[in-house]
C-alpha cells in the first residue's frame, strides 16, 4: 500500500496552474525526492499534501484514506520548512514538545518523547536554549526533531538544507539520509539541488511547470532520461544535445571521449574542435563544437585526467571523439525520448 | 600632474571643518528638540513641583514653603481617592476594550476581501477625527432625550421607553461611556500595532504551527501573541500614558460627573488648580500621575526585555 497517493492534483492560482495534474504514488518507507527548478510547483504540491493549501481538483490519499477535507493536524504528516519555522519565544524543549501538546499527550510521555527525539539527533544539550542561540545546523536538527517527535506517517521536507553552508550541507545530507533509513518514515523531500536528489532519493520525481516529467531511481533518471528537460536538468555539465534526424541526440559529457579511449566498435564518431578546457582536479572539462552538427549549447566532454594526456587535447585543433551507441539517447521533435535513432 | 590636494588646502574655511566634527554638528541638530522639551516640558514640570510644596493660589500668590502639606490634604480628600480609582478604571478599562477590538479588527483586516483598502483607511477615522468633534457626536448618542442608541434599542424591542438608560446620568453607565469612547478612539491605533506585529511573524512559523496541530486559538495565543508581545507592549505603554494623563473626553462628555463619578486625575487637577485657582493643590494632584506612570513604564519595559527574542 502507498503511504501517499495523489491522483491528478491540480492547483490553480489566478488562471495559472501551479500544479498541473500530478499523480504520484509513494510506497511505505520510501525516500521520494521532488526535484525541479524554482517555481515549478514542487513546494505548492508539498503544501497540498500536508493540507496547508487546498488543491483545486484531484484526490490525496494518505495511508489509504482520502484526506482532501481533513485539516493538516489530522493528516498524520509532519513538515519541516525551508527556514525551519521554529518558535522563537519557546525553548528548544518546548519547540519539540509543541506538536505533542497540541495532541494533549500526557506530560510524562511528552518528556520521554522529547528526550528520545533530541537524543536521536544529538541535541540533548541544547534543550534549554532558545532558537536564536543556535547555529544553522543545530536549528535544522531541532526542526527535524520537532517533525519526528510525534512519529508521523509521512515526513515532508521543503528544501531543508538550503539555509546551510556548503560544507554543513554535505554532512547534513548524509545525516538525514541515514536517519531516514534508520527510522523508516516515508519521506517526501523537495529540492532544486540535483546533488541532493541523486544522493538521497530512493526515487526521484522530476517536476517542471507543475507536471511530473519522470519518476525513477537516480540511475534511471540519469541514464535513461524520459525527455529533453530531464536530460538537461540533471547532470553537471548537462547532457550534450545535437540536432539529429529532426529531433535531438543526447550524450553525457563523461561518455564523450577520445576515440582511442573507447575499446568498443559499436560507437558513433564525431569530429570535435576544442575551444577551451578547465582542469578541476579529478576531471578535465573540455568545451568545443562538433563538425557539421548543430547543437543546443556548447558541447562538453568530461575527461579523466589520469587517462588523457594534457598535451594531447589542444585548443583550436580537431580531434576524433566518440560515444558508445549504448550511451546515446534520442529525443523526438517534441522532446520525448524515442527508442530509435 | 594635477595636484588634487590643492582644493582641500584652501585656507580660511575653518567653519567648514568645525561643522565636520560630529560632536558639533550633532549638538546643533539635536538642540531644537532638547530646547523644546526643556522649555515646554521641563520648566513647567519644575514649576509644578515647586507649586505643589507652596501655598500658591491665584488669590494669594504666596511662594511660602509648606512642605508636604498639600499632598497630605489631597490624599485625605475622599474626592481625590475616588478620582484616583476612576483614573485606573478609565485607563485600564479603555485599554483592554481597545486591545480586544484592535486584535479582532486586525485579524479581520488581514483577510483579503473586496474593498479592504477602503475599510483599512476608514477604520483610521476615530484616530484622525478631532477629539472635540467626536466627543460631541458621542454626547448626542448618549443624550438622555435624543439618544440614538436608546432609540435603536426601543425600536428593536429590547427596552421600553420608560426604562431607557440615562447613559450620562447614571454613575456606572457614565464611566462605561467614557471608557467606550476612549476605547473607540484608541482601537484604530491598536489595529495598526497588531497588523504590524502579525504581518512581521514569518509565514513559516505559522504554517509550522498549523502542521504541528495548532488550531486557530492555539496559533493565536501560543504563537502569534507571544511573538508580537514586545510590539504590543510598546503600543500599550503609549496608550496607557496618553489615557492616564488625558482629560479631554471626560471634560467634554461628562464634565467629571455625575457627582465626580468619571472625574480623572488630569480633570481634577485642572478643576482644582485652574478653574478654582488653588494652584498648589492642583499641582499636587497632577504630580500623583508621575510615580504611577513611572512604575508602569518600568514594569512594562522590563517585561519586554525578559521576553526579548
Coordinates of N, CA and C in Angstrom, one line a residue, chain A residues 114-288:
Chain A
X114 N 10.3 13.8 24.0 CA 11.3 14.9 23.7 C 12.7 14.4 23.9
X115 N 12.9 13.6 24.9 CA 14.2 13.1 25.2 C 14.7 12.1 24.1
X116 N 13.7 11.3 23.7 CA 14.0 10.3 22.6 C 14.4 11.1 21.3
X117 N 13.6 12.1 20.9 CA 13.9 12.8 19.6 C 15.2 13.6 19.7
X118 N 15.4 14.2 20.9 CA 16.6 15.0 20.9 C 17.9 14.2 21.0
X119 N 17.8 13.0 21.6 CA 18.9 12.1 21.6 C 19.2 11.6 20.3
X120 N 18.1 11.3 19.6 CA 18.3 10.7 18.2 C 19.0 11.7 17.3
X121 N 18.9 13.0 17.5 CA 19.5 13.9 16.7 C 20.7 14.6 17.3
X122 N 21.0 14.1 18.6 CA 22.2 14.7 19.2 C 22.1 16.1 19.6
X123 N 20.9 16.5 20.1 CA 20.7 17.9 20.5 C 20.2 18.0 22.0
X124 N 20.5 16.9 22.7 CA 20.0 16.8 24.1 C 20.6 18.0 24.9
X125 N 21.8 18.5 24.6 CA 22.4 19.5 25.4 C 21.8 20.9 25.1
X126 N 21.0 21.0 24.1 CA 20.5 22.3 23.7 C 19.1 22.6 24.2
X127 N 18.5 21.7 24.9 CA 17.1 21.8 25.2 C 16.6 23.0 25.9
X128 N 17.6 23.6 26.7 CA 17.1 24.8 27.5 C 17.5 26.1 26.8
X129 N 18.0 26.0 25.6 CA 18.3 27.3 24.9 C 17.1 27.7 24.0
X130 N 17.3 28.9 23.5 CA 16.2 29.4 22.5 C 16.8 29.3 21.1
X131 N 15.9 29.3 20.1 CA 16.3 29.1 18.7 C 17.4 30.1 18.3
X132 N 17.3 31.4 18.8 CA 18.3 32.4 18.3 C 19.7 32.1 18.8
X133 N 19.8 31.3 19.8 CA 21.1 31.0 20.3 C 21.8 29.8 19.6
X134 N 21.1 29.3 18.6 CA 21.6 28.1 18.0 C 22.2 28.4 16.6
X135 N 23.1 27.6 16.1 CA 23.7 27.7 14.8 C 22.7 27.1 13.8
X136 N 23.0 27.4 12.5 CA 22.1 26.9 11.4 C 21.9 25.4 11.5
X137 N 23.0 24.7 11.6 CA 22.9 23.2 11.7 C 22.1 22.7 12.8
X138 N 22.3 23.4 14.0 CA 21.6 23.0 15.2 C 20.1 23.2 15.0
X139 N 19.7 24.4 14.4 CA 18.3 24.7 14.2 C 17.7 23.7 13.3
X140 N 18.4 23.3 12.3 CA 17.9 22.3 11.3 C 17.6 21.0 12.1
X141 N 18.5 20.6 13.0 CA 18.2 19.4 13.7 C 17.0 19.5 14.7
X142 N 16.9 20.7 15.3 CA 15.7 20.9 16.1 C 14.4 20.8 15.3
X143 N 14.5 21.4 14.1 CA 13.3 21.3 13.3 C 13.0 19.9 12.9
X144 N 14.0 19.1 12.7 CA 13.8 17.7 12.3 C 13.2 16.9 13.5
X145 N 13.8 17.2 14.7 CA 13.3 16.6 15.9 C 11.8 16.9 16.1
X146 N 11.5 18.2 15.9 CA 10.1 18.6 16.1 C 9.2 17.9 15.2
X147 N 9.7 17.7 13.9 CA 8.9 17.0 12.9 C 8.7 15.5 13.3
X148 N 9.7 14.9 13.9 CA 9.7 13.5 14.1 C 9.1 13.1 15.4
X149 N 8.9 14.0 16.3 CA 8.6 13.6 17.7 C 7.3 12.9 17.8
X150 N 6.4 13.3 17.0 CA 5.1 12.6 17.1 C 4.9 11.4 16.1
X151 N 6.1 11.0 15.6 CA 6.1 9.8 14.7 C 5.1 9.9 13.6
X152 N 5.3 10.8 12.7 CA 4.3 10.9 11.6 C 4.3 9.8 10.6
X153 N 3.2 9.6 9.9 CA 3.1 8.6 8.9 C 4.0 9.1 7.7
X154 N 4.0 10.4 7.5 CA 4.8 10.9 6.3 C 5.5 12.1 6.8
X155 N 6.8 12.2 6.4 CA 7.6 13.4 6.8 C 7.8 14.2 5.5
X156 N 7.5 15.5 5.5 CA 7.6 16.3 4.4 C 8.7 17.3 4.6
X157 N 9.7 17.4 3.7 CA 10.8 18.3 3.9 C 10.9 19.2 2.7
X158 N 10.9 20.5 3.1 CA 10.9 21.5 2.0 C 12.2 22.2 2.0
X159 N 13.1 21.8 1.1 CA 14.4 22.4 0.9 C 15.1 22.6 2.3
X160 N 15.2 21.5 3.1 CA 15.7 21.8 4.5 C 17.2 22.2 4.6
X161 N 17.9 22.0 3.5 CA 19.4 22.2 3.6 C 19.8 23.6 3.0
X162 N 18.8 24.3 2.4 CA 19.2 25.4 1.6 C 19.7 26.6 2.5
X163 N 19.5 26.5 3.8 CA 20.0 27.6 4.6 C 21.3 27.3 5.3
X164 N 21.9 26.2 4.9 CA 23.2 25.8 5.5 C 24.3 26.1 4.5
X165 N 25.5 26.2 5.0 CA 26.7 26.5 4.1 C 27.1 25.2 3.5
X166 N 27.9 25.3 2.4 CA 28.1 24.1 1.6 C 28.7 22.9 2.3
X167 N 29.6 23.2 3.3 CA 30.2 22.1 4.0 C 29.3 21.3 4.9
X168 N 28.5 22.1 5.6 CA 27.5 21.6 6.5 C 26.4 20.8 5.7
X169 N 26.1 21.3 4.6 CA 25.1 20.7 3.8 C 25.4 19.3 3.4
X170 N 26.7 19.1 3.1 CA 27.1 17.7 2.7 C 26.9 16.8 3.9
X171 N 27.3 17.2 5.1 CA 27.2 16.3 6.2 C 25.7 16.1 6.6
X172 N 25.0 17.2 6.5 CA 23.5 17.1 6.9 C 22.8 16.2 5.9
X173 N 23.2 16.3 4.7 CA 22.6 15.4 3.7 C 22.7 14.0 4.1
X174 N 23.9 13.6 4.4 CA 24.3 12.3 4.8 C 23.5 11.9 6.0
X175 N 23.4 12.8 7.0 CA 22.7 12.5 8.2 C 21.2 12.2 8.0
X176 N 20.6 13.1 7.2 CA 19.2 12.9 7.0 C 18.9 11.6 6.4
X177 N 19.7 11.3 5.4 CA 19.5 10.0 4.6 C 19.7 8.8 5.6
X178 N 20.7 8.8 6.4 CA 21.0 7.7 7.3 C 19.8 7.6 8.3
X179 N 19.5 8.8 8.7 CA 18.4 8.8 9.7 C 17.1 8.3 9.2
X180 N 16.8 8.6 8.0 CA 15.5 8.2 7.4 C 15.6 6.7 7.3
X181 N 16.7 6.1 6.9 CA 16.8 4.7 6.8 C 16.6 4.0 8.1
X182 N 17.1 4.6 9.1 CA 17.0 4.0 10.5 C 15.6 4.1 11.0
X183 N 14.9 5.2 10.8 CA 13.6 5.4 11.4 C 12.5 4.8 10.4
X184 N 12.9 4.8 9.1 CA 12.0 4.2 8.1 C 10.7 4.9 7.9
X185 N 10.7 6.2 8.2 CA 9.5 7.0 7.9 C 9.4 7.4 6.4
X186 N 8.2 7.2 5.9 CA 8.0 7.7 4.5 C 8.3 9.1 4.4
X187 N 9.2 9.5 3.4 CA 9.7 10.9 3.4 C 9.5 11.4 2.0
X188 N 9.0 12.7 1.9 CA 9.0 13.4 0.6 C 9.8 14.6 0.8
X189 N 10.8 14.7 -0.1 CA 11.8 15.8 0.1 C 11.9 16.6 -1.1
X190 N 11.7 17.9 -0.9 CA 11.7 18.8 -2.1 C 13.0 19.5 -2.2
X191 N 13.5 19.6 -3.4 CA 14.8 20.3 -3.6 C 14.9 20.7 -5.0
X192 N 15.8 21.7 -5.2 CA 16.1 22.1 -6.6 C 17.6 21.7 -6.9
X193 N 18.2 21.0 -5.9 CA 19.6 20.7 -6.0 C 19.7 19.2 -6.4
X194 N 20.2 19.0 -7.6 CA 20.3 17.7 -8.1 C 21.2 16.8 -7.4
X195 N 22.2 17.4 -6.8 CA 23.2 16.6 -6.0 C 22.4 15.9 -4.8
X196 N 21.6 16.8 -4.1 CA 20.8 16.3 -3.0 C 19.9 15.2 -3.5
X197 N 19.2 15.4 -4.6 CA 18.3 14.5 -5.2 C 18.9 13.2 -5.5
X198 N 20.0 13.2 -6.2 CA 20.7 12.0 -6.6 C 21.3 11.2 -5.4
X199 N 21.8 12.0 -4.5 CA 22.4 11.3 -3.3 C 21.5 10.8 -2.3
X200 N 20.3 11.3 -2.2 CA 19.4 10.9 -1.1 C 18.2 10.1 -1.5
X201 N 17.7 10.3 -2.7 CA 16.4 9.7 -3.1 C 16.5 8.3 -3.3
X202 N 15.5 7.5 -2.8 CA 15.3 6.1 -3.3 C 14.8 6.3 -4.7
X203 N 13.8 7.2 -4.9 CA 13.4 7.6 -6.2 C 13.3 9.1 -6.3
X204 N 13.3 9.6 -7.6 CA 13.2 11.0 -7.8 C 12.0 11.2 -8.7
X205 N 11.3 12.3 -8.4 CA 10.3 12.7 -9.4 C 10.7 14.1 -9.9
X206 N 11.0 14.2 -11.2 CA 11.5 15.4 -11.7 C 10.2 16.2 -12.2
X207 N 10.1 17.4 -11.7 CA 8.9 18.2 -11.9 C 9.3 19.5 -12.7
X208 N 8.5 19.9 -13.7 CA 8.7 21.1 -14.4 C 7.3 21.7 -14.8
X209 N 7.1 23.0 -14.6 CA 5.8 23.6 -14.9 C 4.6 22.8 -14.3
X210 N 4.7 22.4 -13.1 CA 3.6 21.7 -12.4 C 3.3 20.3 -12.9
X211 N 4.2 19.7 -13.7 CA 4.0 18.4 -14.2 C 5.1 17.5 -13.8
X212 N 4.8 16.2 -13.6 CA 5.9 15.3 -13.4 C 6.5 14.9 -14.7
X213 N 7.8 15.1 -14.9 CA 8.4 14.7 -16.2 C 8.9 13.3 -16.2
X214 N 9.3 12.8 -15.0 CA 9.8 11.4 -14.9 C 9.9 11.1 -13.4
X215 N 9.5 9.8 -13.1 CA 9.7 9.3 -11.8 C 10.6 8.0 -11.9
X216 N 11.7 8.0 -11.2 CA 12.5 6.8 -11.3 C 13.6 6.9 -10.3
X217 N 14.4 5.8 -10.2 CA 15.6 5.8 -9.3 C 16.6 6.8 -9.9
X218 N 17.5 7.2 -9.0 CA 18.6 8.2 -9.5 C 19.3 7.6 -10.8
X219 N 19.5 6.3 -10.8 CA 20.2 5.8 -12.0 C 19.3 5.9 -13.2
X220 N 18.1 5.6 -13.1 CA 17.2 5.7 -14.3 C 17.1 7.1 -14.7
X221 N 16.9 8.0 -13.8 CA 16.8 9.5 -14.2 C 18.1 9.9 -14.9
X222 N 19.2 9.5 -14.5 CA 20.4 9.9 -15.1 C 20.7 9.2 -16.4
X223 N 20.6 7.9 -16.4 CA 21.0 7.2 -17.6 C 19.9 7.1 -18.6
X224 N 18.6 7.1 -18.2 CA 17.5 7.0 -19.1 C 16.5 8.1 -19.0
X225 N 17.0 9.3 -19.2 CA 16.0 10.5 -19.0 C 14.8 10.3 -20.0
X226 N 13.7 10.7 -19.5 CA 12.5 10.5 -20.3 C 12.3 11.5 -21.3
X227 N 12.8 12.7 -21.1 CA 12.7 13.7 -22.1 C 13.9 14.7 -22.0
X228 N 13.9 15.7 -22.9 CA 15.0 16.6 -23.0 C 15.1 17.4 -21.7
X229 N 14.0 17.8 -21.1 CA 14.1 18.6 -19.9 C 14.9 17.8 -18.8
X230 N 14.5 16.6 -18.6 CA 15.2 15.8 -17.5 C 16.6 15.6 -17.9
X231 N 16.9 15.4 -19.2 CA 18.3 15.1 -19.6 C 19.2 16.3 -19.3
X232 N 18.6 17.5 -19.6 CA 19.5 18.7 -19.4 C 19.4 19.3 -18.0
X233 N 18.4 18.9 -17.2 CA 18.3 19.5 -15.8 C 19.1 18.7 -14.9
X234 N 19.3 17.4 -15.1 CA 20.1 16.6 -14.2 C 21.5 16.3 -14.9
X235 N 22.5 16.5 -14.1 CA 23.8 16.3 -14.6 C 24.6 17.6 -14.7
X236 N 25.9 17.7 -14.3 CA 26.7 18.9 -14.4 C 28.0 18.4 -15.1
X237 N 28.4 19.0 -16.2 CA 27.6 19.8 -17.1 C 26.4 18.9 -17.6
X238 N 25.4 19.6 -18.2 CA 24.2 18.9 -18.6 C 24.6 18.0 -19.9
X239 N 23.6 17.2 -20.2 CA 23.8 16.3 -21.4 C 23.9 17.1 -22.6
X240 N 24.8 16.7 -23.5 CA 25.0 17.4 -24.8 C 23.9 17.0 -25.7
X241 N 23.3 18.0 -26.4 CA 22.3 17.7 -27.4 C 22.6 18.2 -28.7
X242 N 22.5 17.4 -29.8 CA 22.8 17.9 -31.1 C 21.6 17.5 -32.0
X243 N 21.4 18.4 -33.0 CA 20.2 18.2 -33.9 C 20.5 16.9 -34.7
X244 N 19.5 16.1 -34.8 CA 19.7 14.8 -35.4 C 18.3 14.3 -35.9
X245 N 18.2 14.1 -37.2 CA 17.0 13.5 -37.8 C 15.7 14.2 -37.4
X246 N 15.7 15.5 -37.3 CA 14.5 16.2 -36.9 C 14.3 16.2 -35.4
X247 N 15.0 15.5 -34.7 CA 15.0 15.5 -33.2 C 16.3 15.9 -32.6
X248 N 16.6 15.3 -31.5 CA 17.9 15.6 -30.9 C 18.6 14.3 -30.4
X249 N 19.9 14.3 -30.5 CA 20.7 13.2 -30.0 C 21.4 13.7 -28.7
X250 N 21.3 12.9 -27.7 CA 21.9 13.4 -26.4 C 23.0 12.4 -26.0
X251 N 24.0 12.9 -25.3 CA 25.0 12.0 -24.7 C 25.7 12.8 -23.6
X252 N 26.0 12.1 -22.5 CA 26.6 12.7 -21.3 C 28.0 13.1 -21.6
X253 N 28.5 14.2 -21.0 CA 29.9 14.6 -21.2 C 30.9 13.6 -20.9
X254 N 30.6 12.7 -19.8 CA 31.6 11.7 -19.4 C 31.6 10.5 -20.4
X255 N 30.6 10.4 -21.3 CA 30.6 9.4 -22.3 C 31.2 9.8 -23.6
X256 N 31.5 11.1 -23.7 CA 32.1 11.7 -24.9 C 33.6 11.7 -24.7
X257 N 34.2 10.7 -25.3 CA 35.7 10.5 -25.1 C 36.5 10.5 -26.4
X258 N 37.8 10.7 -26.3 CA 38.6 10.5 -27.4 C 38.4 9.1 -28.0
X259 N 38.4 8.9 -29.3 CA 38.1 7.6 -29.9 C 39.0 6.5 -29.3
X260 N 40.2 6.8 -29.1 CA 41.2 5.7 -28.8 C 40.9 5.2 -27.3
X261 N 40.2 6.0 -26.5 CA 39.9 5.5 -25.2 C 38.8 4.5 -25.1
X262 N 38.0 4.4 -26.2 CA 36.9 3.5 -26.1 C 37.2 2.2 -26.8
X263 N 37.2 1.2 -26.0 CA 37.6 -0.1 -26.5 C 36.4 -0.9 -27.0
X264 N 35.8 -0.4 -28.0 CA 34.5 -0.9 -28.5 C 34.3 -0.6 -29.9
X265 N 33.5 -1.3 -30.7 CA 33.3 -1.0 -32.1 C 32.0 -0.3 -32.3
X266 N 31.0 -0.6 -31.4 CA 29.7 0.0 -31.5 C 29.6 1.4 -31.0
X267 N 30.3 2.3 -31.8 CA 30.4 3.7 -31.4 C 29.9 4.6 -32.5
X268 N 29.5 5.8 -32.1 CA 29.3 6.8 -33.1 C 30.4 7.8 -33.0
X269 N 31.0 8.2 -34.1 CA 32.2 9.0 -34.0 C 31.8 10.5 -34.4
X270 N 32.5 11.4 -33.8 CA 32.3 12.8 -34.1 C 33.7 13.5 -34.2
X271 N 33.7 14.5 -35.0 CA 34.9 15.3 -35.1 C 34.7 16.5 -34.2
X272 N 35.5 16.7 -33.2 CA 35.3 17.7 -32.1 C 36.4 18.7 -32.1
X273 N 36.1 20.0 -32.3 CA 37.1 21.0 -32.2 C 37.1 21.6 -30.8
X274 N 38.2 21.5 -30.1 CA 38.3 22.0 -28.7 C 38.5 23.5 -28.7
X275 N 37.6 24.2 -27.9 CA 37.8 25.7 -27.8 C 38.6 26.0 -26.5
X276 N 38.3 25.4 -25.5 CA 39.0 25.7 -24.2 C 38.8 24.5 -23.3
X277 N 39.5 24.5 -22.2 CA 39.3 23.4 -21.2 C 39.6 23.9 -19.8
X278 N 38.9 23.2 -18.9 CA 39.1 23.6 -17.4 C 39.6 22.4 -16.7
X279 N 40.6 22.6 -15.9 CA 41.1 21.5 -15.1 C 40.5 21.6 -13.7
X280 N 39.8 20.5 -13.3 CA 39.1 20.6 -12.0 C 39.7 19.6 -11.0
X281 N 40.9 19.1 -11.2 CA 41.5 18.2 -10.3 C 41.1 16.8 -10.7
X282 N 39.9 16.4 -10.3 CA 39.5 15.0 -10.6 C 39.1 14.8 -12.0
X283 N 38.8 15.9 -12.7 CA 38.4 15.8 -14.1 C 38.8 17.0 -14.9
X284 N 38.7 16.8 -16.2 CA 39.0 17.9 -17.1 C 37.8 18.2 -18.0
X285 N 37.2 19.4 -17.9 CA 36.0 19.7 -18.8 C 36.6 20.4 -20.0
X286 N 36.2 19.8 -21.2 CA 36.6 20.4 -22.4 C 35.4 20.9 -23.2
X287 N 35.5 22.1 -23.7 CA 34.4 22.8 -24.4 C 34.7 22.9 -25.8
X288 N 33.7 22.7 -26.7 CA 34.0 22.9 -28.1 C 32.8 22.7 -29.0

